[in-house]
Structures are given as structure tokens and as C-alpha cells.
Amino acid sequence: MMNPLKTLSRREKLGLLLIAGTLLVLPFMLATVGTAWVRITNFAVLFVLLSLGLNIVVGFAGLLDLGYIAFFAVGAYVYGLLASPHFGIHLPFWVILPIGAAVAGLAGAILGAPTLRLRGDYLAIVTLGFGEIVRIFMNNLSNPINLTNGPKGINRIDHFQIGNVNFAGTDTFFGLNFSGPIKYYYFLLVVLMAVIIINRRLKHSRIGRAWVAIREDEVAAKAAGINTRNIKLLAFSMGATFGGVAGGMFAAIQGFVSPESFILNESIMVLAMVVLGGMGNIWGVIAGAVLLSFMPEVLRYTVEPVQHALFGKMLIDPEVLRMLIFGFALVLTMRFRPAGLWPEALHRREMTENRT
Amino acid sequence: MAQALIEALNLEVHYGGIAAVKGISFAVEEGEMVCLIGANGAGKTSTLKALARMIPARGEIHYGKERIDGTPGYDLIRKGLALVPEGRGIFARLTVAENLSMGAYHRNDTADIAVDLDKIYVMLPRLKERAAQVAGTLSGGEQQMLAIGRALMGRPKLLLLDEPSMGLAPLMVEKVFEVVRDVAAQGMTVLLVEQNAKLALELCSRGYVMESGSITVADTAANLLADERVRAAYLGE
């Protein structure tokens, strides 16, 4: 396989270097403003991971999934159950994350199986139902055997630990103070890189081509020799696997999981990130996720001071205005850029191919 | 009688409680070009989809010496049975070249695929000109040619063509039919489903007339073209 770095122009290499540099020093810059911002960034990266996972299902294979957060929940609960006092089990994270990924992947296949003949609206309804079923299960699996601890959720979940370094407290390396969130940030960054590489490989693989063919025309894809059933199941399963990994990390970072974190709104949020960024395009999806994760936080910190400065008092509750602006931004994007902010570049690719 | 390449026996297709194809039997011999004509809703497309194992059906389907009514649809291209679906079914957001390469998805003989691609570009030069263009931006006729080209990339022995004239301007229809004639002239066995009965019968050697799920007339194309009833019902005379 060709080295992807060699195909980049000098300007693109410089850009990549700049982005890498920024990402490396980012948590320390944010920490000077407040550790809260490092946490917000970590959650943004989690949402990027989720969006990239959902992008496989929605963007590549064209299967509308409204219950994607269920797989995030499965990953989070697997981590919570295997690394907390709830069962008294304390496995290391590098054992649990793969288990969580596998269980979520299996859940993906189980969801996929009954939906194989459904498309569009019908598929969306069934997946939405599945997402709710998982959440309701977690809410109620405290009786007769206390499996999930019900709505109270699972507390005191273990932090990651690598050797002697625990992700709970602060450590000093090279004279720099690495707080818990900063350590998670770097870990998330590594996972994110891996997920991006896997996504790109998948997209250009035989399986990726089969997904796209199914998205474009299922009958023709089948006629071309693609086992549409297995390939669709694989899309559900692969997407779910990424969700499971993100869920495990979410549980550790948060130290606590409860069914409340996995409501329908979250599924819709992740879908909005994928659609807003540009379905199918990895970079667009990342941009969408980053934008939609940070925007509410930025608004949270600006809406109130701006109102005070303008009117001398607070007229509208920031929480209300936040959702209003958020919704308005989504409507505007869909009106003026229906394919997303950064859609899959068909025409650009077409031109570059003509040049060669 | 030569060996039948594909033969259907008592083929039935049901949608819910409604019978779309009511136990029909027919055969296409190797190297033959046969058409299935009839009005809208007669069950032609359902018959073709059933042969390609895209929809569930009852009855027997024999392909060469094999029985394929239990074979999954995605396996048939490996056996040499290619479907050009109704409405063309091109991959609209992929380029022409990518569409053609999807036709060879099941093959891994890279060198031969390249040879076949060149052959298709020679036969359909329009596709070569537009190789890097997104297929959804092609005209209807070009899309139909692409769909045929894509099916040929699978190196089929039998081509199932579903309404290639659908939605095309008359001039384009003729061009598409010319391509079909060329393909058949190279020895390909073709089963053509077509509403445009006149064109189809002029092209094929034999024809079956379908009416509300049953085959009502089966004869040589020349006889069908001369048949009073067929002329009245399907040729508008």
C-alpha cells in the first residue's frame, strides 16, 4: 500500500504538522483557562469517535440509525460493571475495552439482523426503538438480580491505570503537570488516530466499496455479487464496535454511568454531527462533531455576559437561548449546505482524476 | 433442441396475497436472444427478478445443469448470470469507472479485468470519455449503457435485461438497442424484458407475451410480429 503521506503536497504537510502541533499542546493551553475546558475537549473527542462510528453505518452504508447511542451505552456499562465496586470486579482497562467493543459489536449485529429488509423511515423507527430498549433495560435490570443498579447507575468506576500512572490524579513528567483529564486527552488522541486510520482503510477497502454500492443501489449491489445481508450486518457491527470503545472510555472519564446519559437526544446529537459535517467524509464528520460539541459550551459561557452587556440584565435564560441558537444553526446549515459543511468531494475528485 | 441455458418451470411470484406471476414456464437456449413482452403490470419484471433471485419465488429455475432456485442472488454473477436491473440501478454517486469496476467486484483476475474494461470502452466509447464523471450526471441513455457495461464486466454467459428503453428518448433507445444487438452478436445469451414490443421483437429471435401473470403466446419473433392479436394489443396497429 502506498504511503499516504507521500501523496500530500508541501502545503498539506505543513498544515498537518500545524494541526498535530496544536493538538499536542492544546490541553496545556486549555488548562490555563480551566481544567473544565480540558474535560469539555475530552467529551468532544468522544463525540468525534461516536460520529466516526455512526458514519460507517449512515455515511458509508447509507443505513439510517437512530439508536446508535445504545452501543455507547453497552460499552460504558461493560466498563462500569467490570471495573467498579458494583460486582467487586476490577479488571484493567486494556482488558475491558476490547470486551466492551466485542459486546457492542455483537449488539450491533443483533440489532442489524431484524432490520435487514428495512430501509429509510422504517429502519429509523426500528433502530430508534432498539436504542430505547437498551436504555430501558439498563433502567430496570436491577430486579430480581441487581445487574445494572437501575436508574441510580454505577458509581466509583475505576480510572485507567498504566503501570504506576493512575489517570485519577496529577503526575509530573518532564516538569509538566499532567492532570487526570490531560492524561485522558492524550489517550483519546491516540485512540482517535487509530480510529481515523481504520476508517480510512475501511473506506477504500473491498468492504468499503461494497458499503457504498449498497448505499447507492441495493439490487444492483446484489447483482454485482455482494452479499448484501452480511455486508450490512458488518456495517452495523463495525459502527457499534467504535461506539463500544468510546463508551468504555466515557465510563472511566466520568467515573459514573447511568441510563440518563443514553437518551434519544444523544443519538440525535451524534446523527446531527454526522449529517451537519458531511455524511461519508471522515474529515467533515470530525468537523461536525467538534463544532457541535463545543458550540453549546461556548454559548453557555457567552450568552449570559453578552446579555448583561447589552441590556444590563438577563432577559432570556441561557439554557433556552442555547437550544434556540443551536437549532437555528442546524436549520441554516441544512438550508444552505444540504450535503453538510464538508461533504464527500465527488466533483473535486473528478477534477483531480481528469488532470492525471 | 439445443441445451437450455436457463429454464423456469411453474414459476410463481407473490406479493402478499397478490399473485404477480402465476406459474409460468419458459426457456432460453444458449446463444439465443429472447424477449418477454407485455403491458405494464403483466409480471415481466417480477419474472426477471425471480430468475435473478432478487425476490422470493416458487417453482424451479434451472441454469445449465444446475438448479438455482435455492441459490442466493449475490452468487449468480459468479455462475455467469448478470442482471441489468429495472431503472438501470447505477451507483449514482460513484464515477463511471468505479461503476464499471463494481461490475467486476466478484472477480480477482486483475489483468483480465483490465482487458475487459478496455473492451467495454471500445464498445462504448462514450463511457471512456466520461470515465471520471459521477454516474448520476450522465444522461439516461448513457446510464443505461453504463448499466449494461457494468453487467458485462462480470463476464456473464446470460444477460437479463430489464426494460432498457425505459424513460429514454427514441433516438437513445435505438442506440441502446444497437449495443444490445452487438452484445448478442458476440454470442451472449440474452433475455430481454421490454414494453416496447416492436423494437424487442425486431431484435430477438423468439418472444413470450405475458398478460396478468401468465404467458399467453409463445412463438418466433417473426410470427409474433405478424400475429393479429399481438399487433392489436402491443404494436398499436
Coordinates of C-alpha atoms in Angstrom, one line a residue:
Chain A
M1 CA 0.0 0.0 0.0
M2 CA 1.2 3.5 -0.9
N3 CA 2.3 5.7 1.9
P4 CA -0.4 8.3 2.2
L5 CA 2.0 11.0 3.4
K6 CA 3.9 10.9 0.2
T7 CA 0.9 11.9 -1.8
L8 CA 0.5 15.1 0.1
S9 CA 1.7 18.5 -1.2
R10 CA 4.1 20.6 0.8
R11 CA 1.4 22.9 1.9
E12 CA -0.8 20.0 3.1
K13 CA 2.1 18.5 5.0
L14 CA 2.7 21.9 6.7
G15 CA -1.0 22.1 7.6
L16 CA -0.9 18.6 9.0
L17 CA 2.2 19.4 11.1
L18 CA 0.4 22.5 12.4
I19 CA -2.7 20.6 13.4
A20 CA -0.6 17.9 15.1
G21 CA 1.4 20.6 17.0
T22 CA -1.7 22.3 18.1
L23 CA -3.3 19.1 19.2
L24 CA -0.2 18.2 21.3
V25 CA 0.0 21.5 23.2
L26 CA -3.8 22.1 23.3
P27 CA -4.6 20.6 26.8
F28 CA -1.9 22.7 28.5
M29 CA -3.2 25.8 26.8
L30 CA -6.8 24.9 27.8
A31 CA -5.7 24.1 31.4
T32 CA -4.6 27.7 31.9
V33 CA -8.2 28.7 31.2
G34 CA -9.6 26.0 33.4
T35 CA -9.5 22.2 33.6
A36 CA -13.2 22.3 32.8
W37 CA -12.2 23.0 29.2
V38 CA -9.9 20.0 29.0
R39 CA -12.9 17.9 30.1
I40 CA -15.1 19.5 27.5
T41 CA -12.4 18.8 24.9
N42 CA -12.3 15.1 26.0
F43 CA -16.0 14.8 25.6
A44 CA -15.7 16.4 22.2
V45 CA -13.2 13.8 21.2
L46 CA -15.6 11.1 22.5
F47 CA -18.3 12.5 20.3
V48 CA -15.8 12.5 17.3
L49 CA -15.3 8.8 18.0
L50 CA -19.0 8.2 18.1
S51 CA -19.6 10.2 14.9
L52 CA -16.9 8.3 13.1
G53 CA -18.6 5.0 14.2
L54 CA -22.0 6.2 13.1
N55 CA -20.6 7.5 9.9
I56 CA -19.8 3.9 8.9
V57 CA -23.4 2.9 9.3
V58 CA -25.1 6.1 8.0
G59 CA -22.4 7.7 5.8
F60 CA -20.8 4.6 4.1
A61 CA -23.6 2.1 4.1
G62 CA -26.5 4.6 4.0
L63 CA -28.4 2.9 6.8
L64 CA -30.2 5.4 9.0
D65 CA -29.6 4.5 12.6
L66 CA -31.4 6.5 15.3
G67 CA -30.4 4.3 18.2
Y68 CA -26.7 4.5 17.9
I69 CA -26.2 5.7 21.4
A70 CA -27.2 2.2 22.6
F71 CA -23.8 0.9 21.6
F72 CA -22.1 3.7 23.5
A73 CA -24.2 2.6 26.5
V74 CA -23.3 -1.0 26.1
G75 CA -19.6 -0.1 26.1
A76 CA -20.0 2.2 29.1
Y77 CA -21.9 -0.4 31.1
V78 CA -19.4 -3.2 30.3
Y79 CA -16.7 -1.0 31.6
G80 CA -18.7 0.1 34.6
L81 CA -19.6 -3.5 35.6
L82 CA -16.1 -4.9 35.1
A83 CA -14.2 -2.1 36.9
S84 CA -16.2 -0.9 39.9
P85 CA -17.2 -2.0 43.4
H86 CA -20.7 -2.9 42.0
F87 CA -19.6 -6.5 41.4
G88 CA -16.2 -6.0 43.1
I89 CA -14.5 -6.8 39.8
H90 CA -11.6 -4.6 38.9
L91 CA -10.1 -5.6 35.5
P92 CA -7.5 -3.3 33.8
F93 CA -8.9 -1.1 31.1
W94 CA -6.9 -2.8 28.3
V95 CA -8.8 -6.0 29.0
I96 CA -12.2 -4.3 29.3
L97 CA -12.1 -2.0 26.3
P98 CA -11.8 -4.9 23.8
I99 CA -14.5 -6.8 25.7
G100 CA -16.8 -3.8 25.5
A101 CA -16.0 -3.4 21.8
A102 CA -16.9 -7.0 21.2
V103 CA -20.1 -6.9 23.2
A104 CA -21.2 -3.7 21.4
G105 CA -20.2 -5.3 18.1
L106 CA -22.4 -8.3 18.9
A107 CA -25.2 -6.0 19.9
G108 CA -24.8 -4.2 16.6
A109 CA -25.2 -7.5 14.7
I110 CA -28.2 -8.4 16.8
L111 CA -29.9 -5.1 16.0
G112 CA -28.9 -5.4 12.4
A113 CA -30.4 -8.9 11.8
P114 CA -34.1 -8.0 12.1
T115 CA -33.7 -4.7 10.2
L116 CA -32.1 -6.2 7.0
R117 CA -35.1 -5.8 4.9
L118 CA -35.9 -2.3 6.1
R119 CA -34.8 1.0 4.6
G120 CA -35.2 4.7 5.3
D121 CA -38.0 5.6 7.6
Y122 CA -38.8 2.1 8.7
L123 CA -35.2 1.4 9.6
A124 CA -35.0 4.6 11.5
I125 CA -38.1 3.7 13.6
V126 CA -36.8 0.2 14.4
T127 CA -33.3 1.5 15.4
L128 CA -34.9 4.2 17.5
G129 CA -36.8 1.5 19.3
F130 CA -33.7 -0.5 19.8
G131 CA -31.9 2.4 21.4
E132 CA -34.8 3.0 23.8
I133 CA -35.0 -0.7 24.7
V134 CA -31.3 -0.8 25.7
R135 CA -31.8 2.3 27.9
I136 CA -34.9 1.0 29.5
F137 CA -33.2 -2.4 30.1
M138 CA -30.5 -0.6 32.0
N139 CA -33.0 1.3 33.9
N140 CA -34.8 -1.9 35.0
L141 CA -32.2 -4.6 35.3
S142 CA -31.8 -4.1 39.0
N143 CA -34.5 -6.6 39.8
P144 CA -34.6 -9.5 40.7
I145 CA -30.8 -9.7 40.2
N146 CA -29.1 -6.3 40.5
L147 CA -27.2 -6.2 37.3
T148 CA -27.2 -2.5 36.4
N149 CA -28.2 -0.8 39.6
G150 CA -31.2 0.7 37.8
P151 CA -31.6 4.5 37.5
K152 CA -29.1 5.1 40.2
G153 CA -26.4 3.9 37.9
I154 CA -22.9 2.5 38.6
N155 CA -20.7 4.6 40.8
R156 CA -17.0 4.8 41.7
I157 CA -15.8 3.3 38.4
D158 CA -12.1 2.8 38.2
H159 CA -9.9 5.2 36.3
F160 CA -7.4 4.0 33.7
Q161 CA -4.1 2.8 35.1
I162 CA -0.9 2.2 33.0
G163 CA 1.8 0.8 35.2
N164 CA 2.1 3.2 38.2
V165 CA 0.4 6.0 36.4
N166 CA -3.2 6.4 37.5
F167 CA -5.5 8.6 35.4
A168 CA -7.2 9.9 38.6
G169 CA -4.6 12.2 39.9
T170 CA -1.9 14.5 38.7
D171 CA 1.6 13.3 37.7
T172 CA 4.6 15.3 36.7
F173 CA 6.6 14.3 33.7
F174 CA 9.3 16.5 32.1
G175 CA 8.4 19.2 34.6
L176 CA 4.9 19.4 33.3
N177 CA 1.8 18.7 35.4
F178 CA -0.4 16.1 33.8
S179 CA -3.8 16.2 35.5
G180 CA -6.2 13.4 35.0
P181 CA -8.2 15.0 32.2
I182 CA -4.9 15.8 30.4
K183 CA -3.8 12.1 30.5
Y184 CA -7.2 11.1 29.2
Y185 CA -6.8 13.6 26.5
Y186 CA -3.6 12.1 25.2
F187 CA -5.1 8.6 25.4
L188 CA -8.2 9.7 23.5
L189 CA -5.9 11.3 20.9
V190 CA -4.1 8.0 20.3
V191 CA -7.4 6.1 20.0
L192 CA -8.7 8.8 17.7
M193 CA -5.7 8.5 15.4
A194 CA -6.2 4.7 15.3
V195 CA -9.9 5.1 14.6
I196 CA -9.3 7.6 11.8
I197 CA -6.7 5.2 10.2
I198 CA -9.1 2.3 10.4
N199 CA -11.9 4.4 9.0
R200 CA -9.8 5.5 6.0
R201 CA -8.6 1.9 5.4
L202 CA -12.1 0.6 5.6
K203 CA -13.5 3.3 3.2
H204 CA -11.0 2.3 0.5
S205 CA -11.2 -1.4 1.1
R206 CA -13.3 -4.0 -0.7
I207 CA -15.8 -3.8 2.2
G208 CA -15.9 -0.1 1.9
R209 CA -16.8 -0.3 -1.8
A210 CA -19.5 -2.8 -1.0
W211 CA -21.0 -0.5 1.6
V212 CA -21.1 2.4 -0.9
A213 CA -22.6 0.1 -3.6
I214 CA -25.4 -0.9 -1.1
R215 CA -26.0 2.7 -0.2
E216 CA -26.4 3.7 -3.9
D217 CA -28.5 0.7 -5.1
E218 CA -29.1 -2.4 -3.1
V219 CA -30.4 -4.6 -6.0
A220 CA -27.5 -3.6 -8.3
A221 CA -25.1 -4.3 -5.4
K222 CA -26.5 -7.8 -5.0
A223 CA -26.4 -8.3 -8.8
A224 CA -22.7 -7.4 -8.7
G225 CA -22.1 -10.3 -6.3
I226 CA -22.2 -8.5 -3.0
N227 CA -23.6 -10.5 -0.1
T228 CA -25.8 -7.6 1.0
R229 CA -27.0 -9.2 4.1
N230 CA -23.6 -9.9 5.6
I231 CA -22.1 -6.6 4.5
K232 CA -25.0 -4.7 6.1
L233 CA -24.6 -6.6 9.3
L234 CA -20.9 -5.9 9.2
A235 CA -21.6 -2.1 8.9
F236 CA -23.9 -2.2 12.0
S237 CA -21.4 -4.3 13.9
M238 CA -18.3 -2.2 13.0
G239 CA -20.1 1.0 13.8
A240 CA -21.2 -0.4 17.1
T241 CA -17.7 -1.5 17.9
F242 CA -16.4 2.1 17.7
G243 CA -19.4 3.1 19.9
G244 CA -18.5 0.5 22.4
V245 CA -14.9 1.6 22.7
A246 CA -16.0 5.2 23.1
G247 CA -18.5 4.1 25.8
G248 CA -15.8 2.4 27.8
M249 CA -13.6 5.5 27.9
F250 CA -16.7 7.6 28.7
A251 CA -17.4 5.4 31.8
A252 CA -13.8 5.8 33.0
I253 CA -13.5 9.5 32.4
Q254 CA -16.8 10.2 34.1
G255 CA -16.4 7.6 36.9
F256 CA -20.1 7.1 36.8
V257 CA -22.7 5.7 34.3
S258 CA -26.5 5.8 34.5
P259 CA -29.2 5.3 31.9
E260 CA -29.8 9.1 31.8
S261 CA -26.6 9.6 29.7
F262 CA -28.0 7.5 26.8
I263 CA -31.3 9.1 26.0
L264 CA -32.6 9.5 22.4
N265 CA -31.3 13.1 22.4
E266 CA -27.8 11.8 22.4
S267 CA -28.4 9.6 19.4
I268 CA -29.9 12.5 17.5
M269 CA -27.0 14.7 18.5
V270 CA -24.5 12.2 17.1
L271 CA -26.5 11.9 13.9
A272 CA -26.7 15.7 13.6
M273 CA -22.9 15.8 13.9
V274 CA -22.6 13.3 11.0
V275 CA -25.1 15.0 8.8
L276 CA -24.0 18.5 9.5
G277 CA -20.4 17.7 8.9
G278 CA -21.0 15.8 5.7
M279 CA -22.0 12.2 5.6
G280 CA -19.4 9.8 4.3
N281 CA -16.5 12.2 4.6
I282 CA -14.3 11.4 7.6
W283 CA -12.9 15.0 7.9
G284 CA -16.4 16.5 7.6
V285 CA -17.8 14.2 10.2
I286 CA -14.9 15.2 12.6
A287 CA -15.5 18.9 11.9
G288 CA -19.2 18.4 12.6
A289 CA -18.6 16.6 15.9
V290 CA -16.1 19.2 17.1
L291 CA -18.4 22.0 16.1
L292 CA -21.5 20.7 17.7
S293 CA -19.7 19.6 20.9
F294 CA -18.1 22.9 21.5
M295 CA -20.8 25.3 20.4
P296 CA -23.2 24.6 23.3
E297 CA -20.3 25.1 25.7
V298 CA -19.1 28.3 24.2
L299 CA -22.7 29.6 24.1
R300 CA -23.1 28.6 27.8
Y301 CA -20.2 30.9 28.7
T302 CA -21.1 33.8 26.4
V303 CA -24.8 34.1 26.3
E304 CA -25.1 35.5 29.9
P305 CA -22.3 38.1 29.8
V306 CA -23.5 39.3 26.4
Q307 CA -27.0 39.9 27.6
H308 CA -25.7 41.8 30.7
A309 CA -23.5 44.0 28.5
L310 CA -26.4 44.7 26.0
F311 CA -29.4 45.1 28.3
G312 CA -27.9 45.4 31.7
K313 CA -29.9 42.4 32.8
M314 CA -30.6 38.8 31.8
L315 CA -33.7 38.6 29.6
I316 CA -33.6 35.1 28.3
D317 CA -32.4 32.1 30.2
P318 CA -29.1 31.0 28.6
E319 CA -30.2 27.4 28.5
V320 CA -33.2 28.3 26.4
L321 CA -31.3 30.6 24.1
R322 CA -28.6 27.9 23.7
M323 CA -31.0 25.4 22.2
L324 CA -32.6 28.1 20.1
I325 CA -29.3 29.2 18.5
F326 CA -28.3 25.6 18.2
G327 CA -31.5 24.7 16.3
F328 CA -31.3 27.8 14.2
A329 CA -27.7 27.0 13.2
L330 CA -28.8 23.5 12.1
V331 CA -31.7 24.8 10.0
L332 CA -29.4 27.3 8.3
T333 CA -26.8 24.7 7.5
M334 CA -29.4 22.3 6.0
R335 CA -30.9 25.2 4.0
F336 CA -27.7 26.4 2.5
R337 CA -25.4 23.4 2.6
P338 CA -27.7 20.4 2.5
A339 CA -24.9 17.9 1.9
G340 CA -23.2 19.1 5.1
L341 CA -20.4 21.6 5.8
W342 CA -17.8 19.5 4.3
P343 CA -19.4 16.8 2.1
E344 CA -17.8 13.9 0.4
A345 CA -15.9 15.5 -2.5
L346 CA -17.2 13.9 -5.6
H347 CA -16.6 16.7 -8.0
R348 CA -13.3 17.6 -6.6
R349 CA -12.1 14.1 -7.0
E350 CA -13.5 14.1 -10.5
M351 CA -11.4 17.1 -11.5
T352 CA -8.2 15.7 -9.9
E353 CA -8.6 12.5 -11.8
N354 CA -9.0 14.3 -15.1
R355 CA -5.8 16.1 -14.5
T356 CA -3.7 13.0 -14.3
Chain B
M1 CA -33.2 -28.7 -29.5
A2 CA -30.1 -27.2 -28.1
Q3 CA -29.4 -27.1 -24.4
A4 CA -31.4 -24.6 -22.5
L5 CA -29.2 -22.2 -20.6
I6 CA -32.0 -21.1 -18.3
E7 CA -35.3 -22.7 -17.8
A8 CA -38.2 -21.8 -15.5
L9 CA -40.8 -24.3 -14.5
N10 CA -44.1 -23.2 -12.9
L11 CA -42.5 -20.0 -11.7
E12 CA -44.7 -18.1 -9.2
V13 CA -44.2 -14.8 -7.6
H14 CA -46.5 -13.4 -4.9
Y15 CA -46.6 -10.0 -3.2
G16 CA -48.5 -10.5 -0.1
G17 CA -51.7 -12.2 -1.2
I18 CA -51.4 -11.0 -4.8
A19 CA -50.0 -13.3 -7.4
A20 CA -47.8 -11.3 -9.9
V21 CA -46.5 -14.3 -11.8
K22 CA -48.9 -17.3 -11.9
G23 CA -46.8 -20.4 -12.6
I24 CA -45.2 -19.7 -15.9
S25 CA -42.7 -22.0 -17.7
F26 CA -40.2 -20.9 -20.4
A27 CA -36.6 -21.5 -21.5
V28 CA -33.8 -19.6 -23.2
E29 CA -31.3 -21.6 -25.2
E30 CA -27.6 -20.9 -25.3
G31 CA -26.7 -18.1 -27.7
E32 CA -30.4 -17.2 -28.1
M33 CA -31.9 -13.8 -27.7
V34 CA -35.4 -14.0 -26.3
C35 CA -37.8 -11.3 -25.2
L36 CA -40.6 -11.2 -22.7
I37 CA -43.1 -8.6 -23.8
G38 CA -46.4 -7.4 -22.3
A39 CA -48.2 -4.5 -20.8
N40 CA -47.3 -2.6 -17.6
G41 CA -48.0 -4.8 -14.6
A42 CA -48.1 -8.1 -16.6
G43 CA -45.4 -9.6 -14.3
K44 CA -42.4 -9.2 -16.6
T45 CA -40.1 -7.5 -14.2
S46 CA -41.1 -9.8 -11.4
T47 CA -40.3 -12.8 -13.6
L48 CA -36.8 -11.4 -14.3
K49 CA -36.2 -10.5 -10.6
A50 CA -37.2 -14.0 -9.6
L51 CA -34.8 -15.5 -12.1
A52 CA -32.0 -13.4 -10.7
R53 CA -33.1 -14.5 -7.2
M54 CA -33.7 -10.9 -6.1
I55 CA -37.2 -11.7 -4.8
P56 CA -38.6 -14.9 -3.3
A57 CA -40.4 -17.1 -5.8
R58 CA -41.9 -20.6 -6.1
G59 CA -41.2 -23.1 -8.8
E60 CA -38.0 -24.5 -10.4
I61 CA -35.2 -22.5 -12.1
H62 CA -32.6 -24.4 -14.0
Y63 CA -29.4 -22.8 -15.1
G64 CA -27.4 -25.1 -17.3
K65 CA -27.4 -28.3 -15.4
E66 CA -27.8 -26.7 -12.1
R67 CA -30.9 -25.8 -10.1
I68 CA -30.6 -22.3 -8.8
D69 CA -33.9 -21.6 -7.1
G70 CA -32.2 -22.0 -3.8
T71 CA -29.0 -20.1 -4.7
P72 CA -28.7 -16.6 -3.1
G73 CA -28.9 -13.8 -5.7
Y74 CA -25.4 -12.5 -5.0
D75 CA -23.9 -15.8 -6.0
L76 CA -25.4 -15.8 -9.5
I77 CA -22.9 -13.4 -11.1
R78 CA -20.2 -15.9 -10.2
K79 CA -22.0 -18.5 -12.2
G80 CA -22.3 -16.1 -15.1
L81 CA -25.8 -14.8 -14.7
A82 CA -26.0 -11.0 -14.8
L83 CA -29.0 -8.8 -14.2
V84 CA -29.3 -5.2 -15.5
P85 CA -32.0 -4.1 -13.1
E86 CA -35.1 -2.0 -13.9
G87 CA -34.4 1.7 -13.8
R88 CA -30.7 0.9 -14.5
G89 CA -29.6 0.8 -10.9
I90 CA -26.3 2.6 -11.4
F91 CA -24.3 3.7 -8.4
A92 CA -25.2 7.4 -8.9
R93 CA -22.5 8.9 -6.6
L94 CA -19.7 6.8 -7.9
T95 CA -17.8 7.6 -11.1
V96 CA -18.3 5.8 -14.4
A97 CA -15.0 3.9 -13.9
E98 CA -15.9 3.0 -10.3
N99 CA -19.3 1.7 -11.5
L100 CA -17.6 -0.5 -14.1
S101 CA -15.1 -1.8 -11.6
M102 CA -18.0 -2.7 -9.2
G103 CA -19.3 -5.0 -12.0
A104 CA -16.1 -7.0 -11.6
Y105 CA -16.4 -7.0 -7.8
H106 CA -16.6 -10.8 -7.5
R107 CA -13.5 -11.3 -9.7
N108 CA -9.9 -11.2 -8.7
D109 CA -8.2 -11.7 -12.0
T110 CA -6.9 -8.2 -12.1
A111 CA -5.2 -8.5 -15.5
D112 CA -8.3 -9.9 -17.2
I113 CA -10.4 -7.2 -15.6
A114 CA -8.3 -4.5 -17.3
V115 CA -8.7 -6.3 -20.6
D116 CA -12.4 -6.5 -20.2
L117 CA -12.6 -2.8 -19.2
D118 CA -10.7 -1.9 -22.4
K119 CA -13.2 -4.0 -24.5
I120 CA -16.1 -2.2 -22.9
Y121 CA -14.5 1.2 -23.6
V122 CA -14.0 0.2 -27.2
M123 CA -17.6 -0.9 -27.5
L124 CA -19.0 2.1 -25.5
P125 CA -16.6 5.0 -26.2
R126 CA -19.0 7.4 -24.5
L127 CA -18.2 5.7 -21.2
K128 CA -14.5 6.1 -21.7
E129 CA -14.9 9.8 -22.4
R130 CA -16.8 10.1 -19.1
A131 CA -14.8 7.6 -17.1
A132 CA -14.1 10.1 -14.3
Q133 CA -17.5 11.6 -14.3
V134 CA -20.0 10.9 -11.5
A135 CA -22.5 8.4 -12.9
G136 CA -25.5 10.3 -11.7
T137 CA -24.7 13.2 -14.0
L138 CA -24.9 11.0 -17.2
S139 CA -27.9 11.2 -19.5
G140 CA -30.5 8.4 -19.2
G141 CA -29.1 6.6 -22.3
E142 CA -25.6 6.8 -21.1
Q143 CA -26.7 5.5 -17.7
Q144 CA -28.3 2.5 -19.4
M145 CA -25.2 1.8 -21.4
L146 CA -23.2 2.0 -18.1
A147 CA -25.5 -0.5 -16.5
I148 CA -25.0 -2.9 -19.4
G149 CA -21.3 -2.3 -19.4
R150 CA -21.2 -2.9 -15.7
A151 CA -23.0 -6.2 -16.1
L152 CA -20.6 -7.2 -18.9
M153 CA -17.7 -6.6 -16.5
G154 CA -18.8 -9.6 -14.7
R155 CA -18.1 -11.8 -17.8
P156 CA -21.6 -13.3 -17.8
K157 CA -22.9 -16.1 -20.0
L158 CA -26.5 -14.9 -19.6
L159 CA -27.7 -11.3 -19.6
L160 CA -31.0 -10.4 -18.1
L161 CA -32.1 -7.0 -19.3
D162 CA -35.0 -5.3 -17.6
E163 CA -36.7 -2.6 -19.7
P164 CA -33.6 -0.9 -21.2
S165 CA -35.7 1.5 -23.1
M166 CA -37.5 2.8 -20.0
G167 CA -37.6 6.6 -19.9
L168 CA -35.3 7.1 -22.8
A169 CA -35.8 9.4 -25.9
P170 CA -36.5 7.4 -29.1
L171 CA -33.0 8.1 -30.5
M172 CA -31.3 6.9 -27.4
V173 CA -33.5 3.8 -27.3
E174 CA -32.2 2.9 -30.7
K175 CA -28.6 3.4 -29.6
V176 CA -29.1 1.2 -26.5
F177 CA -30.7 -1.5 -28.6
E178 CA -27.8 -1.3 -31.0
V179 CA -25.5 -2.1 -28.1
V180 CA -27.7 -5.0 -27.0
R181 CA -27.6 -6.3 -30.6
D182 CA -23.8 -6.1 -30.6
V183 CA -23.5 -7.9 -27.4
A184 CA -25.8 -10.7 -28.6
A185 CA -23.9 -10.9 -31.9
Q186 CA -20.8 -11.8 -29.9
G187 CA -22.6 -14.9 -28.7
M188 CA -24.1 -13.7 -25.5
T189 CA -27.4 -15.3 -24.4
V190 CA -29.9 -12.5 -23.7
L191 CA -33.3 -12.5 -22.0
L192 CA -34.9 -9.1 -22.6
V193 CA -37.9 -7.7 -20.8
E194 CA -39.5 -4.9 -22.7
Q195 CA -42.6 -2.8 -23.0
N196 CA -41.6 -1.6 -26.4
A197 CA -42.8 -4.8 -28.1
K198 CA -42.0 -3.8 -31.7
L199 CA -38.3 -3.0 -31.0
A200 CA -37.9 -6.0 -28.8
L201 CA -39.4 -8.4 -31.4
E202 CA -37.3 -6.9 -34.2
L203 CA -34.2 -7.6 -32.2
C204 CA -35.0 -11.1 -30.8
S205 CA -35.4 -14.5 -32.4
R206 CA -38.2 -15.6 -30.1
G207 CA -40.7 -14.0 -27.8
Y208 CA -43.1 -14.7 -24.9
V209 CA -46.1 -12.5 -24.4
M210 CA -47.2 -12.0 -20.8
E211 CA -50.6 -11.0 -19.6
S212 CA -51.6 -10.5 -16.0
G213 CA -49.0 -13.0 -14.7
S214 CA -49.3 -15.7 -17.3
I215 CA -47.7 -16.4 -20.7
T216 CA -50.4 -16.2 -23.3
V217 CA -48.4 -16.6 -26.5
A218 CA -45.0 -18.1 -27.2
D219 CA -43.6 -18.0 -30.7
T220 CA -40.9 -16.9 -33.0
A221 CA -40.5 -13.1 -33.2
A222 CA -41.5 -13.1 -36.9
N223 CA -44.7 -14.9 -36.1
L224 CA -45.5 -12.6 -33.2
L225 CA -44.9 -9.6 -35.3
A226 CA -47.4 -10.9 -37.8
D227 CA -49.9 -12.1 -35.2
E228 CA -53.2 -10.2 -35.3
R229 CA -53.7 -10.2 -31.6
V230 CA -50.2 -9.1 -30.7
R231 CA -50.4 -6.4 -33.4
A232 CA -53.6 -5.1 -31.9
A233 CA -52.6 -5.2 -28.3
Y234 CA -48.9 -4.3 -28.3
L235 CA -47.9 -2.8 -31.6
G236 CA -50.7 -0.3 -31.7
E237 CA -52.0 -1.3 -35.1

